[in-house]
PDB file of C-alpha atoms in Angstrom:
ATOM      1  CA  UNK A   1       5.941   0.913   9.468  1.00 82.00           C
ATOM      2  CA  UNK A   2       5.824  -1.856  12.521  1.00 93.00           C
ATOM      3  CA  UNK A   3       3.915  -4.712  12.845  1.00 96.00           C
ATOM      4  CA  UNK A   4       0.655  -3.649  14.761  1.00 97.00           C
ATOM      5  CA  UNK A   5      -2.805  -5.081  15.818  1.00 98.00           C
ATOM      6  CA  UNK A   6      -6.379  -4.113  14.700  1.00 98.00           C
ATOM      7  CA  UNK A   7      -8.528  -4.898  17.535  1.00 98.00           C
ATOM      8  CA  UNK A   8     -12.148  -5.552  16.751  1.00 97.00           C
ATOM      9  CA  UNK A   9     -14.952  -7.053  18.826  1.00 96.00           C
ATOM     10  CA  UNK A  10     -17.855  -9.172  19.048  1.00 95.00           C
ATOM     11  CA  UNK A  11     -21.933  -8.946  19.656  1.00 96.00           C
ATOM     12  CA  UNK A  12     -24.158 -11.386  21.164  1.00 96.00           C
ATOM     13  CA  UNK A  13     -27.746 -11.778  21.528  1.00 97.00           C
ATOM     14  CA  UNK A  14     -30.533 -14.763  21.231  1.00 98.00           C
ATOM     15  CA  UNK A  15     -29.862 -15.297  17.868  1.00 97.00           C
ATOM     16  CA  UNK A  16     -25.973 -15.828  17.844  1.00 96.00           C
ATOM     17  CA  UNK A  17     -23.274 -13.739  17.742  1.00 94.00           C
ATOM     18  CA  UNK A  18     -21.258 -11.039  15.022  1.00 95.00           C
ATOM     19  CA  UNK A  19     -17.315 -11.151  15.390  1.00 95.00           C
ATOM     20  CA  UNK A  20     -15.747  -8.196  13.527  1.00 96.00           C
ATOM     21  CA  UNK A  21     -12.765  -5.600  13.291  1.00 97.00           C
ATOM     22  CA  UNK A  22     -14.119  -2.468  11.680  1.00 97.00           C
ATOM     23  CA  UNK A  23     -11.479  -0.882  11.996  1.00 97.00           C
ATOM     24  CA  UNK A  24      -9.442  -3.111   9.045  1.00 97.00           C
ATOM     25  CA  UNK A  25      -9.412  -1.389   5.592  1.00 96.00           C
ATOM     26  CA  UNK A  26      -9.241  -3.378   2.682  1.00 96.00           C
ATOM     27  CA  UNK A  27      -8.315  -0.607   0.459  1.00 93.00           C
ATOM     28  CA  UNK A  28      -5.329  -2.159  -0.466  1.00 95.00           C
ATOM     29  CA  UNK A  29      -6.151  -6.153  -0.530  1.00 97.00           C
ATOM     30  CA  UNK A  30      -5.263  -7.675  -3.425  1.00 97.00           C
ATOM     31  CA  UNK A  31      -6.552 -11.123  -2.752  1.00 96.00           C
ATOM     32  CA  UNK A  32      -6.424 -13.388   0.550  1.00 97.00           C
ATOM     33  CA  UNK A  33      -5.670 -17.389   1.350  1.00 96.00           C
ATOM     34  CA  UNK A  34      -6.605 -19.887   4.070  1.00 97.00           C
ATOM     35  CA  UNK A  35      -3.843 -21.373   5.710  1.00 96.00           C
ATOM     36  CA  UNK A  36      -4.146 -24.794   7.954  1.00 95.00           C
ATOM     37  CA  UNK A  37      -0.757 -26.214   8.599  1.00 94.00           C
ATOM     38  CA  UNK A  38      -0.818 -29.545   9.040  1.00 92.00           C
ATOM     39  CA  UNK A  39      -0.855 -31.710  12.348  1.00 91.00           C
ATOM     40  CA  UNK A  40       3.177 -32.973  11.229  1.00 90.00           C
ATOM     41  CA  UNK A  41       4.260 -29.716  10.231  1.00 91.00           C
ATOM     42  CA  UNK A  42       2.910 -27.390  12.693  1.00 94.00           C
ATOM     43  CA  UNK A  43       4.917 -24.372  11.917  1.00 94.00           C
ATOM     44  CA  UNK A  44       5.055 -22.734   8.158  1.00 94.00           C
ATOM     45  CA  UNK A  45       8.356 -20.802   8.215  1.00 92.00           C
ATOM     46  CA  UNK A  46       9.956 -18.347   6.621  1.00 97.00           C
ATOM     47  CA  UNK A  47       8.754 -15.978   3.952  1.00 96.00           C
ATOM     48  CA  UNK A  48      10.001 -12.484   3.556  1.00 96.00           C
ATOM     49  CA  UNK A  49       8.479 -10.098   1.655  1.00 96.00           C
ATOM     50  CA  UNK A  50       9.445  -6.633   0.503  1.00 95.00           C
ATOM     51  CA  UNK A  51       6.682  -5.302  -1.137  1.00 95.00           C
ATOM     52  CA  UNK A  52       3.789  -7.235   0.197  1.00 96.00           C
ATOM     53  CA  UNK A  53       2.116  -6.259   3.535  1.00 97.00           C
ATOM     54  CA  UNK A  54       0.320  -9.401   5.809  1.00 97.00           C
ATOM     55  CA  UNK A  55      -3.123  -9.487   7.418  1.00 98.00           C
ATOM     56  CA  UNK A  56      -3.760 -12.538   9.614  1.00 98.00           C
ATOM     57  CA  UNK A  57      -7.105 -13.195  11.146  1.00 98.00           C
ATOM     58  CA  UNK A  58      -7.707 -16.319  13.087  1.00 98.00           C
ATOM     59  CA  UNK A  59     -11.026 -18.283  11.885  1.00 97.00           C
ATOM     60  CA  UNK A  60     -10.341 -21.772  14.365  1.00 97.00           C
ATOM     61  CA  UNK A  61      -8.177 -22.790  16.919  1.00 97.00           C
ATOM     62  CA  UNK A  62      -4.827 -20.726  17.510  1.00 97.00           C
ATOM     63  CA  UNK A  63      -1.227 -19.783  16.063  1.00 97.00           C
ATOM     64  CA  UNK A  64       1.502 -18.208  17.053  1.00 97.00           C
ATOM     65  CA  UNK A  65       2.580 -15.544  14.473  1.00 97.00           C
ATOM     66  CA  UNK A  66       6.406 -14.949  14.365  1.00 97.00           C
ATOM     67  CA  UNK A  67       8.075 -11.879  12.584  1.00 98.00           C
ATOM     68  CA  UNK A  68      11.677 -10.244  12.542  1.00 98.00           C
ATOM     69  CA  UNK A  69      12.418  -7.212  10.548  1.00 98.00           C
ATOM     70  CA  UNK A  70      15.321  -7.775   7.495  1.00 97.00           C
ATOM     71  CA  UNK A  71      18.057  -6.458   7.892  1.00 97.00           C
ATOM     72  CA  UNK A  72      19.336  -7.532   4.627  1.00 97.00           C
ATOM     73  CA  UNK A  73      17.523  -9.910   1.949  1.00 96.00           C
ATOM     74  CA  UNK A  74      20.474 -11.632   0.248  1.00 94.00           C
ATOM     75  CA  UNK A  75      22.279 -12.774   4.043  1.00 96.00           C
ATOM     76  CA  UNK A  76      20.099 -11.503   7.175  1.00 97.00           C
ATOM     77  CA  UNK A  77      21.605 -11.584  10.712  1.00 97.00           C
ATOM     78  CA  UNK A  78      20.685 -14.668  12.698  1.00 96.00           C
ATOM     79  CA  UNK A  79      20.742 -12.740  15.718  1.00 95.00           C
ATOM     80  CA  UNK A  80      17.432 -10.827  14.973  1.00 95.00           C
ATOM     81  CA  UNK A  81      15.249 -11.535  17.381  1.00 93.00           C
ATOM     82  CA  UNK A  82      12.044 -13.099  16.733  1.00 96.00           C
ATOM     83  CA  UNK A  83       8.864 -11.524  17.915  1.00 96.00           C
ATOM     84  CA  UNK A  84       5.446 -13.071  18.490  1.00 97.00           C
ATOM     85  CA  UNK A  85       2.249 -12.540  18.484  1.00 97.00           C
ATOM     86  CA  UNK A  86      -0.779 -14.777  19.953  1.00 97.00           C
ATOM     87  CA  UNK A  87      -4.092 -15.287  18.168  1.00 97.00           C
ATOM     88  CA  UNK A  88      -7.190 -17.292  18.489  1.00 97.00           C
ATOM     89  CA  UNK A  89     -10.703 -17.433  16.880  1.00 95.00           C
ATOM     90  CA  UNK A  90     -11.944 -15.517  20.655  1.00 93.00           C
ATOM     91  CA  UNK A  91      -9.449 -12.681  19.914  1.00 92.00           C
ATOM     92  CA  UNK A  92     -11.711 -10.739  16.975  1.00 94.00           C
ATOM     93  CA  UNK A  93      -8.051  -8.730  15.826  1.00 97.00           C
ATOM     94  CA  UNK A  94      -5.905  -8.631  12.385  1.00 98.00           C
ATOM     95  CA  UNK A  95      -2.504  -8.794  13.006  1.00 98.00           C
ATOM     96  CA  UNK A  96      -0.529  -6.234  10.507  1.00 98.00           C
ATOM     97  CA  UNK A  97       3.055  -7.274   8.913  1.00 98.00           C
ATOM     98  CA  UNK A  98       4.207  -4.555   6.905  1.00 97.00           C
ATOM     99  CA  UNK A  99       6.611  -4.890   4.081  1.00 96.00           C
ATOM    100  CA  UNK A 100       9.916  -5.824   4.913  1.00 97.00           C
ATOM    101  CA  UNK A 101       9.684  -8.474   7.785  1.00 98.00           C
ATOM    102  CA  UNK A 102       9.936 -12.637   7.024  1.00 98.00           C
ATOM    103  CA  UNK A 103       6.977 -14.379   9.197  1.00 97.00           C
ATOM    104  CA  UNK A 104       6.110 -18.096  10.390  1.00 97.00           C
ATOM    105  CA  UNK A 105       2.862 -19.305  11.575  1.00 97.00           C
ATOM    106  CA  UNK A 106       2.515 -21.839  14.347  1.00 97.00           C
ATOM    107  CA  UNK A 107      -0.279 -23.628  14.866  1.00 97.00           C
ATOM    108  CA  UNK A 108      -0.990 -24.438  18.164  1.00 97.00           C
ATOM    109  CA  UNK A 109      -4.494 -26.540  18.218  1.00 96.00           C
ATOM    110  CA  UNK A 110      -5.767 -28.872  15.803  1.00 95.00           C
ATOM    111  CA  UNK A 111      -7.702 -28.330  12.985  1.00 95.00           C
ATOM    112  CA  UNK A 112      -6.711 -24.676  13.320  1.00 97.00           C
ATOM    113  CA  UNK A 113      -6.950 -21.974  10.379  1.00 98.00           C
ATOM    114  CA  UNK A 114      -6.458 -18.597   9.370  1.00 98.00           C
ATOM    115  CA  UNK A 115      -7.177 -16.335   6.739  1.00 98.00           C
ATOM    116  CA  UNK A 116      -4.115 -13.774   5.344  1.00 97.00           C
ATOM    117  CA  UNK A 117      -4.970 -10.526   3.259  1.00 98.00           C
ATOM    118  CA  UNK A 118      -2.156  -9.701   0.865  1.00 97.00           C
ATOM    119  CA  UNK A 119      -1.879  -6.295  -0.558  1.00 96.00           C
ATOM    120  CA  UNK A 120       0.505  -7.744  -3.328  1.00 94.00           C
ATOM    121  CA  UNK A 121      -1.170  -9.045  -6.946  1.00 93.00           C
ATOM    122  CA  UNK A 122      -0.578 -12.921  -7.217  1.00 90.00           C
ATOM    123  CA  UNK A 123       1.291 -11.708 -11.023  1.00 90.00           C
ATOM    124  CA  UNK A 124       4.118 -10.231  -8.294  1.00 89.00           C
ATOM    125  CA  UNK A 125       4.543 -12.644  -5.748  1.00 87.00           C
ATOM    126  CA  UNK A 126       7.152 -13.969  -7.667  1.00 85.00           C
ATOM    127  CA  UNK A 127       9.872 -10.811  -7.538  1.00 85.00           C
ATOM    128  CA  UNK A 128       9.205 -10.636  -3.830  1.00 91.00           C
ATOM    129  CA  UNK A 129       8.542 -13.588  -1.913  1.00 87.00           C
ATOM    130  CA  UNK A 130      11.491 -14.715  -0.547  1.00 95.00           C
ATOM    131  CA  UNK A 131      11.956 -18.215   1.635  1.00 95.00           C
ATOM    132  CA  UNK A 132      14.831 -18.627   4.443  1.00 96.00           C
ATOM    133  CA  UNK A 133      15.452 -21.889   6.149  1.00 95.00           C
ATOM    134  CA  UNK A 134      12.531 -23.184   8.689  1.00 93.00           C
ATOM    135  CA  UNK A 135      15.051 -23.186  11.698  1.00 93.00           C
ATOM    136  CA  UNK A 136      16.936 -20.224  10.069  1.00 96.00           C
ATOM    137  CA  UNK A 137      15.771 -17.516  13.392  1.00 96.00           C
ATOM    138  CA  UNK A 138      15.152 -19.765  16.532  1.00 91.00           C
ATOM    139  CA  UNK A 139      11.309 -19.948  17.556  1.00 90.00           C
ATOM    140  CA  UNK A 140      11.259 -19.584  21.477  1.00 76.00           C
ATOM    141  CA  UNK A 141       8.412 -21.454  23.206  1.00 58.00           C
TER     142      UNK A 141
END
């Protein structure tokens, strides 16, 4: 499986307006977190996961979501290249990251947050999350 995007949409009328991505099951969620990196540390990097599939949705501001595939756990290539996907509260998508890739999230406006599914129970996270040096792949931007 790759990383993909689930595109939803909004509505507007007089009374406001509905921002939504039908298209997202939750079959699978096992819980979900808000993340708002701080104004000093802008850029929450790197957790790889095995087992555990990602599902970011942007609720304020914007991030940059960075992902590279493992090549292998215990001493992955530094030459993988980073990929990166843009998100902002205007956007109305979930970005997917399967099992098996290490992501960062960059905030890029203050005050920004966003919400992550995990298909993994929190009694798990343990045997799977695994953390790799901040500058360990090189962000580009």
């Amino acid at each position: 499986m790759i990383p993909k995007i689930i595109q939803g949409g909004n509505f507007s009328d007089h009374r406001g307006t509905i921002s939504y991505v039908n298209d997202f099951k939750f079959t699978d969620i096992e819980r979900f977190y808000i993340i708002s990196n701080s104004e000093e540390n802008p850029i929450r990097a790197w957790q790889g996961h095995k087992l555990d599939n990602k599902n970011f949705y942007c609720l304020t501001g914007s991030f940059h979501i960075h992902f590279v595939k493992i090549d292998d756990w215990q001493n992955p290539s530094k030459d993988i290249i980073v990929e990166t996907i843009f998100v902002s509260v205007n956007d109305n998508k979930i970005v997917h990251i399967p099992a098996g890739y290490a992501n960062a999230i960059e905030s890029l406006e203050k005050d920004s947050k966003l919400i992550s599914f995990s298909t993994l129970p929190l009694t798990n996270v343990s045997d799977d999350d695994i953390r790799y040096p901040s500058d360990y792949w090189k962000i580009n931007g």
